Amino acid sequence: MCHHTRLIFFFFFFFEIRSCYIAQSSLELLAQAVLHLGLPKCWDYRIPFKIGQPKKQIVPKTVERDFEREYGKLQQLEEQTRRLQKDMKKSTDADLAMSKSAVKISLDLLSNPLCEQDQDLLNMVTALDMAMKRMDAFNQEKVNQIQKTVIEPLKKFGSVFPSLNMAVKRREQALQDYRRLQAKVEKYEEKEKTGPVLAKLHQAREELRPVREDFETKNRQLLEEMPRFYGSRLDYFQPSFESLIRAQVVYYSEMHKIFGDLSHQLDQPGHSDEQRERENEAKLSELRALSIVADD
């Protein structure tokens, strides 16, 4: 369908709907049809009005903005809490895997036939094995502390958000009911004041009053409590983060001692790292000179 043909079809469809006085459902159908026609994006396809919406501004724009701002902050806090809990779990799992791997390496070295033939090498690997086991014990202690003082509090804090989100949904449902009944009252207010109309208007106002009060109560409660909940995060998480820092400080202080002791046991007087590297290269050159590893 060419561009001009689409335009003609659009205007024909639009005036046909207006001439038939079709209500909201047809206007929504029109909007969908316009999107399918592929008209230029500069056109505004929004429906100019919606049946069932009150003309009166029942919630001030400033109140809506305050609500959206506070709820947006809590949504961001929920996402950050979930992400932090996930990252902390990954970190502790990685720490445990690292120390367990180090212990396994030292055990594998102890069972290697090389150590059985050289007492000095056996002494070195034995010292390494003891150091790795000490490291693993302190690491397990650190992870247990982080689990209790950081990960579990994060999990408990995150468990509050589903209830909060449900309260927001209940507030939104109350707002929709409020708007629907307010529009109903306005509809009867605009009609000629006959006996039946006045009776329906009175009934509509009676239906509106408890719904309006319910919404205002839910809205006021959320606007009061959401900032308090958001502000409480500081007092709640500060002990957890202090515990996390202390656990890391204690762990790395112990690691400094463990590996310092190991270094003293392994160091050979007069041998630097460069000297050891040269000795290894010399031994490797001797091995490469053997006929069994010579290139063909």
PDB file of N, CA and C in Angstrom, residues 208-288:
ATOM      1  N   LEU A 208     -18.822   6.521  46.114  1.00  0.00           N
ATOM      2  CA  LEU A 208     -17.514   7.170  45.952  1.00  0.00           C
ATOM      3  C   LEU A 208     -16.837   7.432  47.294  1.00  0.00           C
ATOM      4  N   ARG A 209     -17.594   7.847  48.310  1.00  0.00           N
ATOM      5  CA  ARG A 209     -16.998   8.303  49.556  1.00  0.00           C
ATOM      6  C   ARG A 209     -16.063   7.280  50.202  1.00  0.00           C
ATOM      7  N   PRO A 210     -16.488   6.028  50.451  1.00  0.00           N
ATOM      8  CA  PRO A 210     -15.545   5.070  51.077  1.00  0.00           C
ATOM      9  C   PRO A 210     -14.366   4.722  50.180  1.00  0.00           C
ATOM     10  N   VAL A 211     -14.580   4.728  48.865  1.00  0.00           N
ATOM     11  CA  VAL A 211     -13.475   4.427  47.941  1.00  0.00           C
ATOM     12  C   VAL A 211     -12.446   5.544  47.978  1.00  0.00           C
ATOM     13  N   ARG A 212     -12.925   6.795  47.998  1.00  0.00           N
ATOM     14  CA  ARG A 212     -12.002   7.929  48.086  1.00  0.00           C
ATOM     15  C   ARG A 212     -11.219   7.897  49.386  1.00  0.00           C
ATOM     16  N   GLU A 213     -11.900   7.622  50.479  1.00  0.00           N
ATOM     17  CA  GLU A 213     -11.225   7.562  51.779  1.00  0.00           C
ATOM     18  C   GLU A 213     -10.203   6.424  51.813  1.00  0.00           C
ATOM     19  N   ASP A 214     -10.554   5.297  51.200  1.00  0.00           N
ATOM     20  CA  ASP A 214      -9.619   4.164  51.155  1.00  0.00           C
ATOM     21  C   ASP A 214      -8.358   4.531  50.386  1.00  0.00           C
ATOM     22  N   PHE A 215      -8.521   5.177  49.228  1.00  0.00           N
ATOM     23  CA  PHE A 215      -7.348   5.580  48.446  1.00  0.00           C
ATOM     24  C   PHE A 215      -6.509   6.591  49.218  1.00  0.00           C
ATOM     25  N   GLU A 216      -7.160   7.593  49.802  1.00  0.00           N
ATOM     26  CA  GLU A 216      -6.409   8.633  50.511  1.00  0.00           C
ATOM     27  C   GLU A 216      -5.638   8.051  51.682  1.00  0.00           C
ATOM     28  N   THR A 217      -6.219   7.053  52.353  1.00  0.00           N
ATOM     29  CA  THR A 217      -5.515   6.402  53.461  1.00  0.00           C
ATOM     30  C   THR A 217      -4.291   5.646  52.954  1.00  0.00           C
ATOM     31  N   LYS A 218      -4.473   4.849  51.904  1.00  0.00           N
ATOM     32  CA  LYS A 218      -3.349   4.087  51.346  1.00  0.00           C
ATOM     33  C   LYS A 218      -2.274   5.025  50.811  1.00  0.00           C
ATOM     34  N   ASN A 219      -2.680   6.074  50.134  1.00  0.00           N
ATOM     35  CA  ASN A 219      -1.722   7.008  49.544  1.00  0.00           C
ATOM     36  C   ASN A 219      -0.928   7.728  50.630  1.00  0.00           C
ATOM     37  N   ARG A 220      -1.621   8.199  51.662  1.00  0.00           N
ATOM     38  CA  ARG A 220      -0.955   8.915  52.751  1.00  0.00           C
ATOM     39  C   ARG A 220       0.011   7.994  53.495  1.00  0.00           C
ATOM     40  N   GLN A 221      -0.423   6.765  53.739  1.00  0.00           N
ATOM     41  CA  GLN A 221       0.441   5.817  54.456  1.00  0.00           C
ATOM     42  C   GLN A 221       1.724   5.538  53.680  1.00  0.00           C
ATOM     43  N   LEU A 222       1.612   5.324  52.371  1.00  0.00           N
ATOM     44  CA  LEU A 222       2.797   5.041  51.564  1.00  0.00           C
ATOM     45  C   LEU A 222       3.721   6.254  51.481  1.00  0.00           C
ATOM     46  N   LEU A 223       3.134   7.439  51.320  1.00  0.00           N
ATOM     47  CA  LEU A 223       3.961   8.647  51.230  1.00  0.00           C
ATOM     48  C   LEU A 223       4.694   8.922  52.539  1.00  0.00           C
ATOM     49  N   GLU A 224       4.133   8.478  53.653  1.00  0.00           N
ATOM     50  CA  GLU A 224       4.800   8.661  54.941  1.00  0.00           C
ATOM     51  C   GLU A 224       5.853   7.586  55.194  1.00  0.00           C
ATOM     52  N   GLU A 225       5.534   6.353  54.814  1.00  0.00           N
ATOM     53  CA  GLU A 225       6.389   5.238  55.200  1.00  0.00           C
ATOM     54  C   GLU A 225       7.487   4.918  54.195  1.00  0.00           C
ATOM     55  N   MET A 226       7.281   5.211  52.914  1.00  0.00           N
ATOM     56  CA  MET A 226       8.335   4.907  51.938  1.00  0.00           C
ATOM     57  C   MET A 226       9.628   5.665  52.228  1.00  0.00           C
ATOM     58  N   PRO A 227       9.582   6.995  52.507  1.00  0.00           N
ATOM     59  CA  PRO A 227      10.844   7.676  52.850  1.00  0.00           C
ATOM     60  C   PRO A 227      11.481   7.135  54.126  1.00  0.00           C
ATOM     61  N   ARG A 228      10.648   6.751  55.106  1.00  0.00           N
ATOM     62  CA  ARG A 228      11.197   6.193  56.353  1.00  0.00           C
ATOM     63  C   ARG A 228      11.883   4.864  56.090  1.00  0.00           C
ATOM     64  N   PHE A 229      11.264   4.048  55.260  1.00  0.00           N
ATOM     65  CA  PHE A 229      11.872   2.752  54.925  1.00  0.00           C
ATOM     66  C   PHE A 229      13.194   2.956  54.182  1.00  0.00           C
ATOM     67  N   TYR A 230      13.202   3.891  53.235  1.00  0.00           N
ATOM     68  CA  TYR A 230      14.416   4.141  52.458  1.00  0.00           C
ATOM     69  C   TYR A 230      15.535   4.668  53.366  1.00  0.00           C
ATOM     70  N   GLY A 231      15.173   5.554  54.290  1.00  0.00           N
ATOM     71  CA  GLY A 231      16.179   6.108  55.191  1.00  0.00           C
ATOM     72  C   GLY A 231      16.722   5.083  56.175  1.00  0.00           C
ATOM     73  N   SER A 232      15.939   4.045  56.476  1.00  0.00           N
ATOM     74  CA  SER A 232      16.370   3.051  57.459  1.00  0.00           C
ATOM     75  C   SER A 232      17.483   2.162  56.949  1.00  0.00           C
ATOM     76  N   ARG A 233      17.745   2.186  55.650  1.00  0.00           N
ATOM     77  CA  ARG A 233      18.755   1.289  55.075  1.00  0.00           C
ATOM     78  C   ARG A 233      20.133   1.563  55.678  1.00  0.00           C
ATOM     79  N   LEU A 234      20.411   2.804  56.032  1.00  0.00           N
ATOM     80  CA  LEU A 234      21.732   3.160  56.559  1.00  0.00           C
ATOM     81  C   LEU A 234      21.977   2.486  57.905  1.00  0.00           C
ATOM     82  N   ASP A 235      21.016   2.662  58.821  1.00  0.00           N
ATOM     83  CA  ASP A 235      21.164   2.042  60.144  1.00  0.00           C
ATOM     84  C   ASP A 235      21.153   0.521  60.051  1.00  0.00           C
ATOM     85  N   TYR A 236      20.410  -0.011  59.085  1.00  0.00           N
ATOM     86  CA  TYR A 236      20.305  -1.467  58.965  1.00  0.00           C
ATOM     87  C   TYR A 236      21.600  -2.084  58.447  1.00  0.00           C
ATOM     88  N   PHE A 237      22.188  -1.485  57.429  1.00  0.00           N
ATOM     89  CA  PHE A 237      23.328  -2.117  56.762  1.00  0.00           C
ATOM     90  C   PHE A 237      24.687  -1.727  57.353  1.00  0.00           C
ATOM     91  N   GLN A 238      24.750  -0.656  58.101  1.00  0.00           N
ATOM     92  CA  GLN A 238      26.050  -0.238  58.634  1.00  0.00           C
ATOM     93  C   GLN A 238      26.722  -1.329  59.464  1.00  0.00           C
ATOM     94  N   PRO A 239      26.025  -2.002  60.396  1.00  0.00           N
ATOM     95  CA  PRO A 239      26.689  -3.093  61.138  1.00  0.00           C
ATOM     96  C   PRO A 239      27.160  -4.227  60.228  1.00  0.00           C
ATOM     97  N   SER A 240      26.397  -4.508  59.175  1.00  0.00           N
ATOM     98  CA  SER A 240      26.798  -5.575  58.255  1.00  0.00           C
ATOM     99  C   SER A 240      28.085  -5.226  57.530  1.00  0.00           C
ATOM    100  N   PHE A 241      28.169  -4.000  57.046  1.00  0.00           N
ATOM    101  CA  PHE A 241      29.374  -3.619  56.304  1.00  0.00           C
ATOM    102  C   PHE A 241      30.579  -3.485  57.228  1.00  0.00           C
ATOM    103  N   GLU A 242      30.356  -3.049  58.459  1.00  0.00           N
ATOM    104  CA  GLU A 242      31.450  -3.022  59.427  1.00  0.00           C
ATOM    105  C   GLU A 242      31.959  -4.435  59.693  1.00  0.00           C
ATOM    106  N   SER A 243      31.034  -5.372  59.825  1.00  0.00           N
ATOM    107  CA  SER A 243      31.420  -6.769  60.045  1.00  0.00           C
ATOM    108  C   SER A 243      32.181  -7.318  58.847  1.00  0.00           C
ATOM    109  N   LEU A 244      31.758  -6.958  57.649  1.00  0.00           N
ATOM    110  CA  LEU A 244      32.453  -7.411  56.445  1.00  0.00           C
ATOM    111  C   LEU A 244      33.895  -6.910  56.420  1.00  0.00           C
ATOM    112  N   ILE A 245      34.090  -5.656  56.756  1.00  0.00           N
ATOM    113  CA  ILE A 245      35.438  -5.074  56.751  1.00  0.00           C
ATOM    114  C   ILE A 245      36.310  -5.736  57.814  1.00  0.00           C
ATOM    115  N   ARG A 246      35.735  -5.936  59.002  1.00  0.00           N
ATOM    116  CA  ARG A 246      36.501  -6.581  60.074  1.00  0.00           C
ATOM    117  C   ARG A 246      36.891  -8.011  59.698  1.00  0.00           C
ATOM    118  N   ALA A 247      35.960  -8.730  59.087  1.00  0.00           N
ATOM    119  CA  ALA A 247      36.256 -10.113  58.688  1.00  0.00           C
ATOM    120  C   ALA A 247      37.409 -10.150  57.696  1.00  0.00           C
ATOM    121  N   GLN A 248      37.418  -9.213  56.746  1.00  0.00           N
ATOM    122  CA  GLN A 248      38.503  -9.167  55.763  1.00  0.00           C
ATOM    123  C   GLN A 248      39.828  -8.778  56.425  1.00  0.00           C
ATOM    124  N   VAL A 249      39.782  -7.822  57.349  1.00  0.00           N
ATOM    125  CA  VAL A 249      41.003  -7.382  58.031  1.00  0.00           C
ATOM    126  C   VAL A 249      41.614  -8.534  58.840  1.00  0.00           C
ATOM    127  N   VAL A 250      40.766  -9.240  59.593  1.00  0.00           N
ATOM    128  CA  VAL A 250      41.258 -10.365  60.395  1.00  0.00           C
ATOM    129  C   VAL A 250      41.827 -11.452  59.492  1.00  0.00           C
ATOM    130  N   TYR A 251      41.121 -11.753  58.422  1.00  0.00           N
ATOM    131  CA  TYR A 251      41.573 -12.822  57.523  1.00  0.00           C
ATOM    132  C   TYR A 251      42.931 -12.491  56.904  1.00  0.00           C
ATOM    133  N   TYR A 252      43.080 -11.298  56.355  1.00  0.00           N
ATOM    134  CA  TYR A 252      44.339 -10.967  55.686  1.00  0.00           C
ATOM    135  C   TYR A 252      45.475 -10.735  56.676  1.00  0.00           C
ATOM    136  N   SER A 253      45.131 -10.347  57.898  1.00  0.00           N
ATOM    137  CA  SER A 253      46.177 -10.265  58.933  1.00  0.00           C
ATOM    138  C   SER A 253      46.712 -11.666  59.249  1.00  0.00           C
ATOM    139  N   GLU A 254      45.815 -12.631  59.336  1.00  0.00           N
ATOM    140  CA  GLU A 254      46.241 -14.009  59.571  1.00  0.00           C
ATOM    141  C   GLU A 254      47.009 -14.559  58.376  1.00  0.00           C
ATOM    142  N   MET A 255      46.598 -14.205  57.187  1.00  0.00           N
ATOM    143  CA  MET A 255      47.320 -14.662  55.997  1.00  0.00           C
ATOM    144  C   MET A 255      48.737 -14.100  55.965  1.00  0.00           C
ATOM    145  N   HIS A 256      48.876 -12.855  56.408  1.00  0.00           N
ATOM    146  CA  HIS A 256      50.216 -12.259  56.462  1.00  0.00           C
ATOM    147  C   HIS A 256      51.112 -13.055  57.409  1.00  0.00           C
ATOM    148  N   LYS A 257      50.564 -13.473  58.547  1.00  0.00           N
ATOM    149  CA  LYS A 257      51.345 -14.266  59.493  1.00  0.00           C
ATOM    150  C   LYS A 257      51.668 -15.648  58.917  1.00  0.00           C
ATOM    151  N   ILE A 258      50.657 -16.297  58.340  1.00  0.00           N
ATOM    152  CA  ILE A 258      50.847 -17.656  57.821  1.00  0.00           C
ATOM    153  C   ILE A 258      51.907 -17.681  56.732  1.00  0.00           C
ATOM    154  N   PHE A 259      51.785 -16.796  55.778  1.00  0.00           N
ATOM    155  CA  PHE A 259      52.736 -16.814  54.662  1.00  0.00           C
ATOM    156  C   PHE A 259      54.081 -16.207  55.053  1.00  0.00           C
ATOM    157  N   GLY A 260      54.075 -15.364  56.090  1.00  0.00           N
ATOM    158  CA  GLY A 260      55.370 -14.898  56.611  1.00  0.00           C
ATOM    159  C   GLY A 260      56.143 -16.040  57.234  1.00  0.00           C
ATOM    160  N   ASP A 261      55.451 -16.859  58.039  1.00  0.00           N
ATOM    161  CA  ASP A 261      56.102 -18.037  58.640  1.00  0.00           C
ATOM    162  C   ASP A 261      56.563 -19.010  57.549  1.00  0.00           C
ATOM    163  N   LEU A 262      55.722 -19.208  56.544  1.00  0.00           N
ATOM    164  CA  LEU A 262      56.082 -20.127  55.463  1.00  0.00           C
ATOM    165  C   LEU A 262      57.305 -19.623  54.706  1.00  0.00           C
ATOM    166  N   SER A 263      57.370 -18.329  54.516  1.00  0.00           N
ATOM    167  CA  SER A 263      58.519 -17.753  53.810  1.00  0.00           C
ATOM    168  C   SER A 263      59.803 -17.982  54.587  1.00  0.00           C
ATOM    169  N   HIS A 264      59.755 -17.834  55.910  1.00  0.00           N
ATOM    170  CA  HIS A 264      60.952 -18.061  56.724  1.00  0.00           C
ATOM    171  C   HIS A 264      61.395 -19.518  56.662  1.00  0.00           C
ATOM    172  N   GLN A 265      60.452 -20.441  56.580  1.00  0.00           N
ATOM    173  CA  GLN A 265      60.800 -21.856  56.522  1.00  0.00           C
ATOM    174  C   GLN A 265      61.404 -22.247  55.172  1.00  0.00           C
ATOM    175  N   LEU A 266      60.977 -21.587  54.118  1.00  0.00           N
ATOM    176  CA  LEU A 266      61.415 -21.981  52.787  1.00  0.00           C
ATOM    177  C   LEU A 266      62.638 -21.231  52.293  1.00  0.00           C
ATOM    178  N   ASP A 267      62.870 -20.043  52.838  1.00  0.00           N
ATOM    179  CA  ASP A 267      63.981 -19.240  52.335  1.00  0.00           C
ATOM    180  C   ASP A 267      65.315 -19.927  52.587  1.00  0.00           C
ATOM    181  N   GLN A 268      66.149 -19.899  51.558  1.00  0.00           N
ATOM    182  CA  GLN A 268      67.517 -20.396  51.674  1.00  0.00           C
ATOM    183  C   GLN A 268      68.457 -19.202  51.684  1.00  0.00           C
ATOM    184  N   PRO A 269      69.332 -19.101  52.677  1.00  0.00           N
ATOM    185  CA  PRO A 269      70.228 -17.941  52.765  1.00  0.00           C
ATOM    186  C   PRO A 269      71.033 -17.776  51.479  1.00  0.00           C
ATOM    187  N   GLY A 270      71.123 -16.553  51.025  1.00  0.00           N
ATOM    188  CA  GLY A 270      71.935 -16.257  49.854  1.00  0.00           C
ATOM    189  C   GLY A 270      71.278 -16.556  48.526  1.00  0.00           C
ATOM    190  N   HIS A 271      70.037 -16.979  48.519  1.00  0.00           N
ATOM    191  CA  HIS A 271      69.342 -17.279  47.281  1.00  0.00           C
ATOM    192  C   HIS A 271      68.206 -16.270  47.061  1.00  0.00           C
ATOM    193  N   SER A 272      68.350 -15.526  45.994  1.00  0.00           N
ATOM    194  CA  SER A 272      67.286 -14.600  45.608  1.00  0.00           C
ATOM    195  C   SER A 272      66.392 -15.268  44.571  1.00  0.00           C
ATOM    196  N   ASP A 273      65.275 -14.614  44.254  1.00  0.00           N
ATOM    197  CA  ASP A 273      64.371 -15.154  43.243  1.00  0.00           C
ATOM    198  C   ASP A 273      65.064 -15.262  41.885  1.00  0.00           C
ATOM    199  N   GLU A 274      65.921 -14.259  41.571  1.00  0.00           N
ATOM    200  CA  GLU A 274      66.631 -14.295  40.286  1.00  0.00           C
ATOM    201  C   GLU A 274      67.597 -15.478  40.234  1.00  0.00           C
ATOM    202  N   GLN A 275      68.276 -15.757  41.383  1.00  0.00           N
ATOM    203  CA  GLN A 275      69.199 -16.886  41.422  1.00  0.00           C
ATOM    204  C   GLN A 275      68.453 -18.204  41.246  1.00  0.00           C
ATOM    205  N   ARG A 276      67.307 -18.334  41.901  1.00  0.00           N
ATOM    206  CA  ARG A 276      66.522 -19.556  41.754  1.00  0.00           C
ATOM    207  C   ARG A 276      66.051 -19.733  40.314  1.00  0.00           C
ATOM    208  N   GLU A 277      65.676 -18.627  39.684  1.00  0.00           N
ATOM    209  CA  GLU A 277      65.228 -18.707  38.291  1.00  0.00           C
ATOM    210  C   GLU A 277      66.367 -19.164  37.383  1.00  0.00           C
ATOM    211  N   ARG A 278      67.597 -18.662  37.625  1.00  0.00           N
ATOM    212  CA  ARG A 278      68.747 -19.077  36.809  1.00  0.00           C
ATOM    213  C   ARG A 278      69.064 -20.555  37.039  1.00  0.00           C
ATOM    214  N   GLU A 279      68.961 -20.989  38.307  1.00  0.00           N
ATOM    215  CA  GLU A 279      69.208 -22.400  38.588  1.00  0.00           C
ATOM    216  C   GLU A 279      68.194 -23.296  37.875  1.00  0.00           C
ATOM    217  N   ASN A 280      66.929 -22.882  37.868  1.00  0.00           N
ATOM    218  CA  ASN A 280      65.898 -23.659  37.172  1.00  0.00           C
ATOM    219  C   ASN A 280      66.158 -23.732  35.675  1.00  0.00           C
ATOM    220  N   GLU A 281      66.581 -22.601  35.102  1.00  0.00           N
ATOM    221  CA  GLU A 281      66.865 -22.572  33.669  1.00  0.00           C
ATOM    222  C   GLU A 281      68.048 -23.481  33.349  1.00  0.00           C
ATOM    223  N   ALA A 282      69.048 -23.486  34.216  1.00  0.00           N
ATOM    224  CA  ALA A 282      70.216 -24.350  33.997  1.00  0.00           C
ATOM    225  C   ALA A 282      69.818 -25.820  34.058  1.00  0.00           C
ATOM    226  N   LYS A 283      69.006 -26.170  35.048  1.00  0.00           N
ATOM    227  CA  LYS A 283      68.557 -27.557  35.138  1.00  0.00           C
ATOM    228  C   LYS A 283      67.706 -27.948  33.932  1.00  0.00           C
ATOM    229  N   LEU A 284      66.861 -27.000  33.466  1.00  0.00           N
ATOM    230  CA  LEU A 284      66.026 -27.279  32.313  1.00  0.00           C
ATOM    231  C   LEU A 284      66.866 -27.463  31.050  1.00  0.00           C
ATOM    232  N   SER A 285      67.942 -26.704  30.939  1.00  0.00           N
ATOM    233  CA  SER A 285      68.836 -26.850  29.781  1.00  0.00           C
ATOM    234  C   SER A 285      69.496 -28.225  29.785  1.00  0.00           C
ATOM    235  N   GLU A 286      69.849 -28.696  30.967  1.00  0.00           N
ATOM    236  CA  GLU A 286      70.425 -30.039  31.055  1.00  0.00           C
ATOM    237  C   GLU A 286      69.413 -31.098  30.611  1.00  0.00           C
ATOM    238  N   LEU A 287      68.170 -30.930  31.005  1.00  0.00           N
ATOM    239  CA  LEU A 287      67.132 -31.887  30.606  1.00  0.00           C
ATOM    240  C   LEU A 287      66.898 -31.867  29.103  1.00  0.00           C
ATOM    241  N   ARG A 288      66.926 -30.672  28.525  1.00  0.00           N
ATOM    242  CA  ARG A 288      66.709 -30.556  27.083  1.00  0.00           C
ATOM    243  C   ARG A 288      67.855 -31.176  26.275  1.00  0.00           C
TER     244      ARG A 288
END
